[in-house]
Each structure stands twice: as C-alpha cells, then as structure tokens.
C-alpha cells in the first residue's frame, strides 16, 4: 500500500484516445493500491496541482498532445516548486528535435513501456538511472458468453470469424486482413469482423478506401461492429472479440518504440491471435500470439488456417493468454509503478 500523492497529467482525458484509456486504467489501479491520485488534462493551470500537494507529476506524453512551449513551462514550474517530474513516453520520433530536447533536459525521470524503448533513449545519451521501464497493463474484462454474443450478432455456429480491432490507421493494414480472409473463402465459411474507430484524417480515409475496395472486389463478408465514428466501451468490444475464432494484427513497423494497447485488449479477450513478427510486438510473449515473420497476407492466411485446424494450439495460446493477463494485470503494474515512484522520490 502507499500514501503517495501522484498527479497524472493527460491532455486527452475524456476523448477517444488510447493514452487517455491507459491513464484512467493506471489511475484506478493506483487508487486501489492506496495512492492518492489527481487526474488533470490542464498543464496551464498549475494552482490545482500545488493545492493537491503532489509528490510527483507524471505527464503522459505523445507528440500531438502538448505544444512544446506549454510543456517546457510546465516542467520548469514543477522544478521551481520542488515537485518531482516524470514523463511517460508513448512513442518516439528522432525528428521531433525541439520536443525531445525539452523532455530529455527538463524532466527528472522518463518512463517507457518496454526495454527496447529504454535502450534507444540510453543510446541517445540519457543516463540509465533516468530511464525506467514500467510495462503497460492488461485489462481484465467481464466477458459475455461466446454463444450469446454470436447469437446476438446473428453469426451461424458453423461460421469462422476473423476479427480485427483498433484505430483505422494505414500501418494497421486492414486491407491485408481482408486479403487474408479472401484466400480462406474457398476452404471455410468465413467472415471478417471489424471494430475500428477512424480519426478521418487524409491517410486514414485512404486506408479505409483501400480496405473497402478489397472487400468489394473480393466479395469478403464483413461484420462491422458500430459506426467508425462511434467509440464503443472496451468491455463491449472485448465480448465481441471473444466471439471470434482468431484475431488478426497484420501491422507494419513504425519504429516508434511504443507498445500496443489494441493487441493487449485482444489477448484479454482470450482468443487465438495472429500478428506480424515486428519489434512493435516484442513485449508480447510468443506463446499467446502466433507471430508471422513476413507479414504478408498469404502467410497470415496460412497461420489463421493452422489455428482453425489445431485445437491443441488454440488451447495452449488461450492458456498462455490467461497467465499473461494475470501476471501483468493493472493491479500488478500499479504496484510496480508505486515501487518505482517511491524510489524516485527517495533519491531526488
């Protein structure tokens, strides 16, 4: 247990944003483990942070969330007031020179989600003592019974369903998923279930069009869950994913050194998963995900077919998923977070 006062800063709180979900999950788990937590999305109004009496202010950072001058002023104020500062990095770009300089010179500590990210920052000259790893947690959902969900969605018992979930981004390659399902149509009575939220910027619209063209030209049966401008509760999404036979994540590497919340939610839905074998998924244990080295739709289709046909493999994957979700639950991550934060405050 802990009596630490922790301010979590996330400018996207209350929006359709994975980092906001991460921050809210962490805050709930920290509170459950005895910390006093202040959630704020405002780095310009410093008064409420001072009144709270924070031991540490942890800023959840992604490059689009904060204007650099505002972040610089905020970190300077924390330093002048004697409040320890940490920044949790949810991605990285060497091209963002000005922002990176502020983070690396003004924050007392930098928190990253995986070892690969930590190595990259140390390579840049950051002290190993400054950069620490606290992994992203796995949500624990109350899943609806699979047969009930399939009945509600009017999915026949003999239908194989491949699910894809996440923001509609070009690098998530929903079109590759559609092509993989196309190759399986002759062998299986199969549908592609899609639950995606689109931010509707230019490249996202182009990715949607490419996906739509593949679906139309190949006659793929698509089960679309909710409109793409509607953000559904994760608990509901998890039950829908749980009703699938396989989940597919044919991502392309972005070299942002971040970690995937979408694949964690898939694992927490306890369904066999096929994913690209890329560094982005390095912090996901192999046993609960079938990783495909090439990332091509032909090999994705072959992996899906193997899972369909191999009951023992399916059972082993789901067993591994349950173990991983338990080990890296948000409660356990919060305890690790409190140990790290306590150590930081002692040594600052």
Short mmCIF file of C-alpha atoms in Angstrom, two decimals:
data_model
loop_
_atom_site.label_atom_id
_atom_site.label_comp_id
_atom_site.label_asym_id
_atom_site.label_seq_id
_atom_site.Cartn_x
_atom_site.Cartn_y
_atom_site.Cartn_z
CA UNK A 1 0.00 0.00 0.00
CA UNK A 2 1.10 3.61 -0.47
CA UNK A 3 0.31 7.10 0.75
CA UNK A 4 1.97 8.78 -2.23
CA UNK A 5 0.26 11.73 -3.89
CA UNK A 6 0.57 11.30 -7.65
CA UNK A 7 -0.63 13.77 -10.26
CA UNK A 8 -1.26 12.13 -13.65
CA UNK A 9 -1.35 14.65 -16.49
CA UNK A 10 -3.00 13.68 -19.78
CA UNK A 11 -4.35 16.36 -22.09
CA UNK A 12 -6.59 13.89 -23.96
CA UNK A 13 -8.62 12.74 -20.93
CA UNK A 14 -12.26 12.32 -21.86
CA UNK A 15 -11.58 11.81 -25.57
CA UNK A 16 -11.38 8.80 -27.91
CA UNK A 17 -7.71 8.20 -27.22
CA UNK A 18 -5.74 5.12 -26.19
CA UNK A 19 -3.44 7.19 -23.97
CA UNK A 20 -6.46 8.54 -22.11
CA UNK A 21 -7.64 4.95 -21.53
CA UNK A 22 -4.17 4.00 -20.31
CA UNK A 23 -4.09 6.94 -17.88
CA UNK A 24 -7.54 6.18 -16.48
CA UNK A 25 -6.71 2.48 -16.02
CA UNK A 26 -3.47 3.35 -14.23
CA UNK A 27 -5.21 5.92 -12.01
CA UNK A 28 -7.86 3.41 -10.89
CA UNK A 29 -5.24 0.78 -10.10
CA UNK A 30 -3.05 3.25 -8.19
CA UNK A 31 -6.04 4.40 -6.15
CA UNK A 32 -6.92 0.78 -5.38
CA UNK A 33 -3.37 0.27 -4.11
CA UNK A 34 -3.52 3.18 -1.68
CA UNK A 35 -2.11 6.12 -3.63
CA UNK A 36 -3.92 9.45 -3.77
CA UNK A 37 -4.29 10.38 -7.43
CA UNK A 38 -5.12 13.66 -9.14
CA UNK A 39 -6.10 13.35 -12.80
CA UNK A 40 -5.80 16.51 -14.87
CA UNK A 41 -5.79 17.46 -18.53
CA UNK A 42 -4.61 21.03 -17.93
CA UNK A 43 -0.90 21.89 -17.71
CA UNK A 44 -1.54 25.63 -17.91
CA UNK A 45 -3.46 25.90 -14.63
CA UNK A 46 -0.81 24.98 -12.06
CA UNK A 47 -2.73 26.02 -8.95
CA UNK A 48 -4.73 22.80 -8.56
CA UNK A 49 -1.52 20.72 -8.68
CA UNK A 50 0.06 22.82 -5.92
CA UNK A 51 -3.08 22.63 -3.79
CA UNK A 52 -3.13 18.86 -4.21
CA UNK A 53 0.41 18.69 -2.78
CA UNK A 54 1.71 16.22 -5.35
CA UNK A 55 4.84 14.22 -4.55
CA UNK A 56 5.32 13.69 -8.27
CA UNK A 57 3.67 14.82 -11.50
CA UNK A 58 3.70 12.23 -14.29
CA UNK A 59 2.90 13.56 -17.75
CA UNK A 60 1.55 11.06 -20.29
CA UNK A 61 3.25 12.19 -23.49
CA UNK A 62 2.64 11.78 -27.20
CA UNK A 63 3.83 14.41 -29.68
CA UNK A 64 0.40 15.64 -30.74
CA UNK A 65 -0.85 16.21 -27.18
CA UNK A 66 1.14 19.22 -25.94
CA UNK A 67 2.53 22.39 -27.55
CA UNK A 68 6.25 22.38 -26.78
CA UNK A 69 6.30 25.84 -25.10
CA UNK A 70 3.48 24.78 -22.74
CA UNK A 71 5.28 21.57 -21.78
CA UNK A 72 8.53 23.45 -21.23
CA UNK A 73 6.84 26.00 -18.93
CA UNK A 74 5.07 23.22 -17.03
CA UNK A 75 8.27 21.27 -16.35
CA UNK A 76 10.05 24.48 -15.31
CA UNK A 77 7.25 25.28 -12.83
CA UNK A 78 7.46 21.81 -11.33
CA UNK A 79 11.20 22.21 -10.84
CA UNK A 80 10.85 25.65 -9.23
CA UNK A 81 8.17 24.34 -6.84
CA UNK A 82 10.28 21.32 -5.90
CA UNK A 83 7.81 18.80 -7.36
CA UNK A 84 9.44 15.76 -8.95
CA UNK A 85 8.57 15.36 -12.63
CA UNK A 86 8.38 12.29 -14.83
CA UNK A 87 7.23 11.84 -18.40
CA UNK A 88 5.77 8.59 -19.68
CA UNK A 89 6.65 8.31 -23.36
CA UNK A 90 4.01 6.60 -25.52
CA UNK A 91 6.06 6.87 -28.69
CA UNK A 92 9.24 8.35 -30.11
CA UNK A 93 10.44 10.27 -33.15
CA UNK A 94 14.01 11.40 -33.70
CA UNK A 95 12.60 14.10 -35.99
CA UNK A 96 10.89 15.92 -33.10
CA UNK A 97 14.12 17.62 -32.05
CA UNK A 98 12.67 20.50 -30.02
CA UNK A 99 10.22 18.37 -28.06
CA UNK A 100 12.86 15.72 -27.36
CA UNK A 101 15.27 18.31 -26.00
CA UNK A 102 12.65 19.58 -23.54
CA UNK A 103 11.83 16.06 -22.37
CA UNK A 104 15.43 14.90 -22.01
CA UNK A 105 16.70 18.03 -20.27
CA UNK A 106 13.75 19.20 -18.17
CA UNK A 107 12.06 16.02 -16.85
CA UNK A 108 13.61 14.42 -13.76
CA UNK A 109 12.74 10.92 -14.98
CA UNK A 110 11.50 9.29 -18.18
CA UNK A 111 9.19 6.26 -18.02
CA UNK A 112 8.90 3.96 -21.04
CA UNK A 113 6.76 0.88 -21.64
CA UNK A 114 9.38 -1.63 -22.82
CA UNK A 115 13.09 -2.46 -22.74
CA UNK A 116 13.65 -1.63 -26.42
CA UNK A 117 12.46 1.93 -25.83
CA UNK A 118 14.77 2.28 -22.82
CA UNK A 119 17.78 1.11 -24.86
CA UNK A 120 17.01 3.69 -27.54
CA UNK A 121 16.96 6.57 -25.04
CA UNK A 122 20.18 5.40 -23.39
CA UNK A 123 21.78 5.24 -26.86
CA UNK A 124 20.86 8.92 -27.19
CA UNK A 125 22.93 9.73 -24.11
CA UNK A 126 20.31 9.60 -21.36
CA UNK A 127 21.57 8.18 -18.07
CA UNK A 128 20.41 4.60 -17.36
CA UNK A 129 19.25 5.90 -13.96
CA UNK A 130 16.97 8.42 -15.65
CA UNK A 131 15.06 6.00 -17.88
CA UNK A 132 12.93 3.27 -16.33
CA UNK A 133 10.57 0.64 -17.69
CA UNK A 134 7.04 0.19 -16.35
CA UNK A 135 5.04 -2.08 -18.69
CA UNK A 136 1.53 -1.40 -19.90
CA UNK A 137 -1.09 -3.38 -18.01
CA UNK A 138 -3.67 -5.82 -19.35
CA UNK A 139 -7.32 -5.10 -18.74
CA UNK A 140 -9.46 -7.79 -17.15
CA UNK A 141 -12.88 -7.89 -18.78
CA UNK A 142 -16.14 -9.49 -17.74
CA UNK A 143 -16.78 -11.33 -20.99
CA UNK A 144 -20.21 -12.25 -22.27
CA UNK A 145 -20.64 -15.94 -23.06
CA UNK A 146 -19.37 -16.57 -26.58
CA UNK A 147 -22.51 -18.34 -27.82
CA UNK A 148 -24.72 -15.49 -26.59
CA UNK A 149 -22.63 -12.87 -28.39
CA UNK A 150 -22.63 -14.83 -31.64
CA UNK A 151 -26.39 -15.32 -31.39
CA UNK A 152 -26.88 -11.60 -30.78
CA UNK A 153 -24.72 -10.80 -33.82
CA UNK A 154 -26.54 -13.49 -35.86
CA UNK A 155 -23.34 -15.39 -36.59
CA UNK A 156 -24.09 -19.02 -37.56
CA UNK A 157 -22.46 -21.75 -35.46
CA UNK A 158 -20.52 -23.09 -38.46
CA UNK A 159 -19.11 -19.69 -39.46
CA UNK A 160 -15.42 -18.97 -38.89
CA UNK A 161 -14.83 -15.37 -37.82
CA UNK A 162 -11.55 -13.46 -38.08
CA UNK A 163 -11.60 -10.27 -36.03
CA UNK A 164 -9.67 -7.03 -36.45
CA UNK A 165 -9.70 -4.26 -33.87
CA UNK A 166 -8.07 -0.86 -33.46
CA UNK A 167 -7.95 2.67 -34.81
CA UNK A 168 -8.21 2.76 -38.60
CA UNK A 169 -4.59 3.67 -39.35
CA UNK A 170 -2.74 2.85 -42.61
CA UNK A 171 0.02 0.95 -40.79
CA UNK A 172 -2.53 -1.39 -39.18
CA UNK A 173 -3.27 -2.75 -42.68
CA UNK A 174 -6.92 -3.70 -42.52
CA UNK A 175 -6.68 -4.38 -46.27
CA UNK A 176 -4.13 -7.14 -45.60
CA UNK A 177 -6.63 -8.74 -43.24
CA UNK A 178 -9.29 -8.63 -45.94
CA UNK A 179 -6.89 -10.23 -48.46
CA UNK A 180 -6.00 -12.99 -45.98
CA UNK A 181 -9.68 -13.79 -45.47
CA UNK A 182 -10.15 -13.81 -49.26
CA UNK A 183 -7.64 -16.66 -49.57
CA UNK A 184 -9.57 -18.67 -46.97
CA UNK A 185 -13.02 -18.25 -48.52
CA UNK A 186 -12.80 -21.38 -50.68
CA UNK A 187 -11.94 -23.59 -47.72
CA UNK A 188 -14.08 -22.06 -44.96
CA UNK A 189 -17.43 -20.42 -44.43
CA UNK A 190 -15.75 -17.28 -43.13
CA UNK A 191 -16.40 -13.64 -42.21
CA UNK A 192 -14.18 -10.72 -41.29
CA UNK A 193 -15.37 -8.90 -38.17
CA UNK A 194 -14.16 -5.30 -37.92
CA UNK A 195 -14.36 -2.98 -34.93
CA UNK A 196 -12.49 0.19 -35.77
CA UNK A 197 -12.59 3.87 -34.94
CA UNK A 198 -11.47 6.26 -37.68
CA UNK A 199 -9.95 9.66 -36.95
CA UNK A 200 -10.87 10.60 -40.53
CA UNK A 201 -7.65 12.37 -41.44
CA UNK A 202 -6.42 12.07 -45.03
CA UNK A 203 -4.29 8.92 -44.72
CA UNK A 204 -6.92 7.19 -42.59
CA UNK A 205 -9.55 7.91 -45.25
CA UNK A 206 -7.23 6.49 -47.91
CA UNK A 207 -6.72 3.33 -45.82
CA UNK A 208 -10.48 2.96 -45.44
CA UNK A 209 -10.92 3.28 -49.20
CA UNK A 210 -8.26 0.64 -49.94
CA UNK A 211 -9.90 -1.70 -47.45
CA UNK A 212 -13.33 -1.06 -48.95
CA UNK A 213 -12.05 -1.72 -52.47
CA UNK A 214 -10.60 -5.10 -51.43
CA UNK A 215 -13.81 -6.09 -49.65
CA UNK A 216 -15.92 -5.14 -52.66
CA UNK A 217 -13.72 -6.70 -55.34
CA UNK A 218 -13.17 -9.97 -53.47
CA UNK A 219 -16.67 -10.32 -52.02
CA UNK A 220 -15.49 -10.54 -48.41
CA UNK A 221 -18.31 -10.93 -45.89
CA UNK A 222 -17.70 -8.17 -43.33
CA UNK A 223 -19.38 -7.85 -39.95
CA UNK A 224 -18.92 -4.21 -38.95
CA UNK A 225 -19.39 -3.52 -35.23
CA UNK A 226 -20.63 0.03 -34.76
CA UNK A 227 -20.04 3.08 -36.92
CA UNK A 228 -16.40 4.10 -37.41
CA UNK A 229 -17.04 7.48 -35.82
CA UNK A 230 -18.50 5.87 -32.69
CA UNK A 231 -16.23 4.96 -29.77
CA UNK A 232 -17.65 1.85 -28.07
CA UNK A 233 -16.93 0.80 -24.45
CA UNK A 234 -13.98 -1.58 -24.28
CA UNK A 235 -15.96 -4.05 -22.17
CA UNK A 236 -18.46 -4.43 -25.01
CA UNK A 237 -15.73 -4.68 -27.64
CA UNK A 238 -13.92 -7.40 -25.68
CA UNK A 239 -17.02 -9.60 -25.63
CA UNK A 240 -17.37 -9.17 -29.39
CA UNK A 241 -13.70 -10.12 -29.89
CA UNK A 242 -14.21 -13.11 -27.59
CA UNK A 243 -16.83 -14.39 -30.05
CA UNK A 244 -14.26 -14.55 -32.88
CA UNK A 245 -12.23 -17.64 -33.79
CA UNK A 246 -8.99 -15.74 -34.49
CA UNK A 247 -7.90 -12.11 -34.09
CA UNK A 248 -5.57 -10.62 -36.67
CA UNK A 249 -3.00 -7.81 -36.24
CA UNK A 250 -1.07 -7.55 -39.55
CA UNK A 251 0.69 -4.33 -38.52
CA UNK A 252 3.61 -2.66 -40.26
CA UNK A 253 6.54 -1.49 -38.11
CA UNK A 254 6.62 2.25 -37.37
CA UNK A 255 9.80 2.38 -35.23
CA UNK A 256 8.11 4.49 -32.56
CA UNK A 257 9.31 2.14 -29.77
CA UNK A 258 5.84 2.18 -28.23
CA UNK A 259 3.61 -0.69 -27.07
CA UNK A 260 0.23 -1.83 -28.36
CA UNK A 261 -2.92 -1.48 -26.27
CA UNK A 262 -5.06 -2.99 -29.05
CA UNK A 263 -3.26 -6.35 -29.03
CA UNK A 264 -3.39 -6.40 -25.22
CA UNK A 265 -7.15 -6.00 -25.37
CA UNK A 266 -7.23 -8.85 -27.87
CA UNK A 267 -5.21 -11.06 -25.53
CA UNK A 268 -7.54 -10.11 -22.66
CA UNK A 269 -10.43 -11.35 -24.81
CA UNK A 270 -8.91 -14.86 -24.76
CA UNK A 271 -8.92 -15.62 -28.48
CA UNK A 272 -6.02 -17.04 -30.55
CA UNK A 273 -4.11 -14.21 -32.24
CA UNK A 274 -2.08 -13.95 -35.44
CA UNK A 275 0.21 -10.92 -35.65
CA UNK A 276 3.13 -9.56 -37.63
CA UNK A 277 6.51 -10.51 -36.16
CA UNK A 278 7.76 -6.93 -35.75
CA UNK A 279 9.63 -5.08 -32.97
CA UNK A 280 6.40 -3.27 -32.04
CA UNK A 281 5.15 -6.58 -30.61
CA UNK A 282 8.43 -7.65 -28.96
CA UNK A 283 7.00 -7.14 -25.46
CA UNK A 284 4.18 -9.61 -26.18
CA UNK A 285 5.07 -13.20 -25.14
CA UNK A 286 5.24 -15.54 -28.14
CA UNK A 287 3.11 -18.24 -26.56
CA UNK A 288 -0.09 -16.21 -26.55
CA UNK A 289 0.35 -14.80 -30.07
CA UNK A 290 1.23 -16.61 -33.32
CA UNK A 291 3.75 -14.27 -34.96
CA UNK A 292 4.22 -14.27 -38.73
CA UNK A 293 7.64 -13.09 -39.86
CA UNK A 294 6.81 -11.98 -43.40
CA UNK A 295 3.65 -10.06 -42.53
CA UNK A 296 2.26 -10.90 -45.97
CA UNK A 297 -1.39 -11.80 -46.37
CA UNK A 298 -0.57 -15.27 -47.76
CA UNK A 299 1.37 -16.21 -44.62
CA UNK A 300 -1.27 -14.57 -42.44
CA UNK A 301 -3.91 -16.75 -44.10
CA UNK A 302 -1.77 -19.87 -43.59
CA UNK A 303 -1.35 -19.06 -39.88
CA UNK A 304 -5.09 -18.49 -39.46
CA UNK A 305 -5.83 -21.82 -41.16
CA UNK A 306 -3.37 -23.62 -38.90
CA UNK A 307 -5.11 -22.24 -35.81
CA UNK A 308 -8.52 -23.23 -37.20
CA UNK A 309 -7.30 -26.82 -37.64
CA UNK A 310 -5.21 -27.26 -34.47
CA UNK A 311 -7.31 -27.46 -31.30
CA UNK A 312 -4.29 -28.12 -29.08
CA UNK A 313 -2.57 -24.98 -30.36
CA UNK A 314 -5.70 -22.92 -29.69
CA UNK A 315 -5.94 -24.22 -26.13
CA UNK A 316 -2.24 -23.58 -25.45
CA UNK A 317 -2.50 -20.00 -26.72
CA UNK A 318 -5.52 -19.21 -24.56
CA UNK A 319 -3.86 -20.77 -21.51
CA UNK A 320 -0.81 -18.57 -22.09
CA UNK A 321 -3.04 -15.52 -22.52
CA UNK A 322 -4.73 -16.12 -19.17
CA UNK A 323 -1.33 -16.40 -17.45
CA UNK A 324 -0.04 -13.20 -19.07
CA UNK A 325 -3.18 -11.20 -18.26
CA UNK A 326 -2.92 -12.28 -14.63
CA UNK A 327 0.81 -11.53 -14.38
CA UNK A 328 0.54 -8.09 -15.97
CA UNK A 329 -2.83 -7.02 -14.59
CA UNK A 330 -3.22 -3.31 -13.94
CA UNK A 331 -3.14 -4.04 -10.19
CA UNK A 332 0.30 -5.65 -10.51
CA UNK A 333 1.54 -2.89 -12.81
CA UNK A 334 0.31 -0.27 -10.30
CA UNK A 335 2.29 -1.95 -7.51
CA UNK A 336 5.41 -1.87 -9.66
CA UNK A 337 4.67 1.76 -10.55
CA UNK A 338 4.43 2.70 -6.87
CA UNK A 339 7.71 0.96 -6.07
CA UNK A 340 9.46 2.84 -8.88
CA UNK A 341 7.89 6.20 -7.97
CA UNK A 342 8.74 5.69 -4.29
CA UNK A 343 12.36 5.01 -5.22
CA UNK A 344 12.47 8.11 -7.43
CA UNK A 345 11.21 10.39 -4.67
CA UNK A 346 13.66 8.93 -2.14
CA UNK A 347 16.65 9.63 -4.38
CA UNK A 348 15.73 13.01 -5.90
#
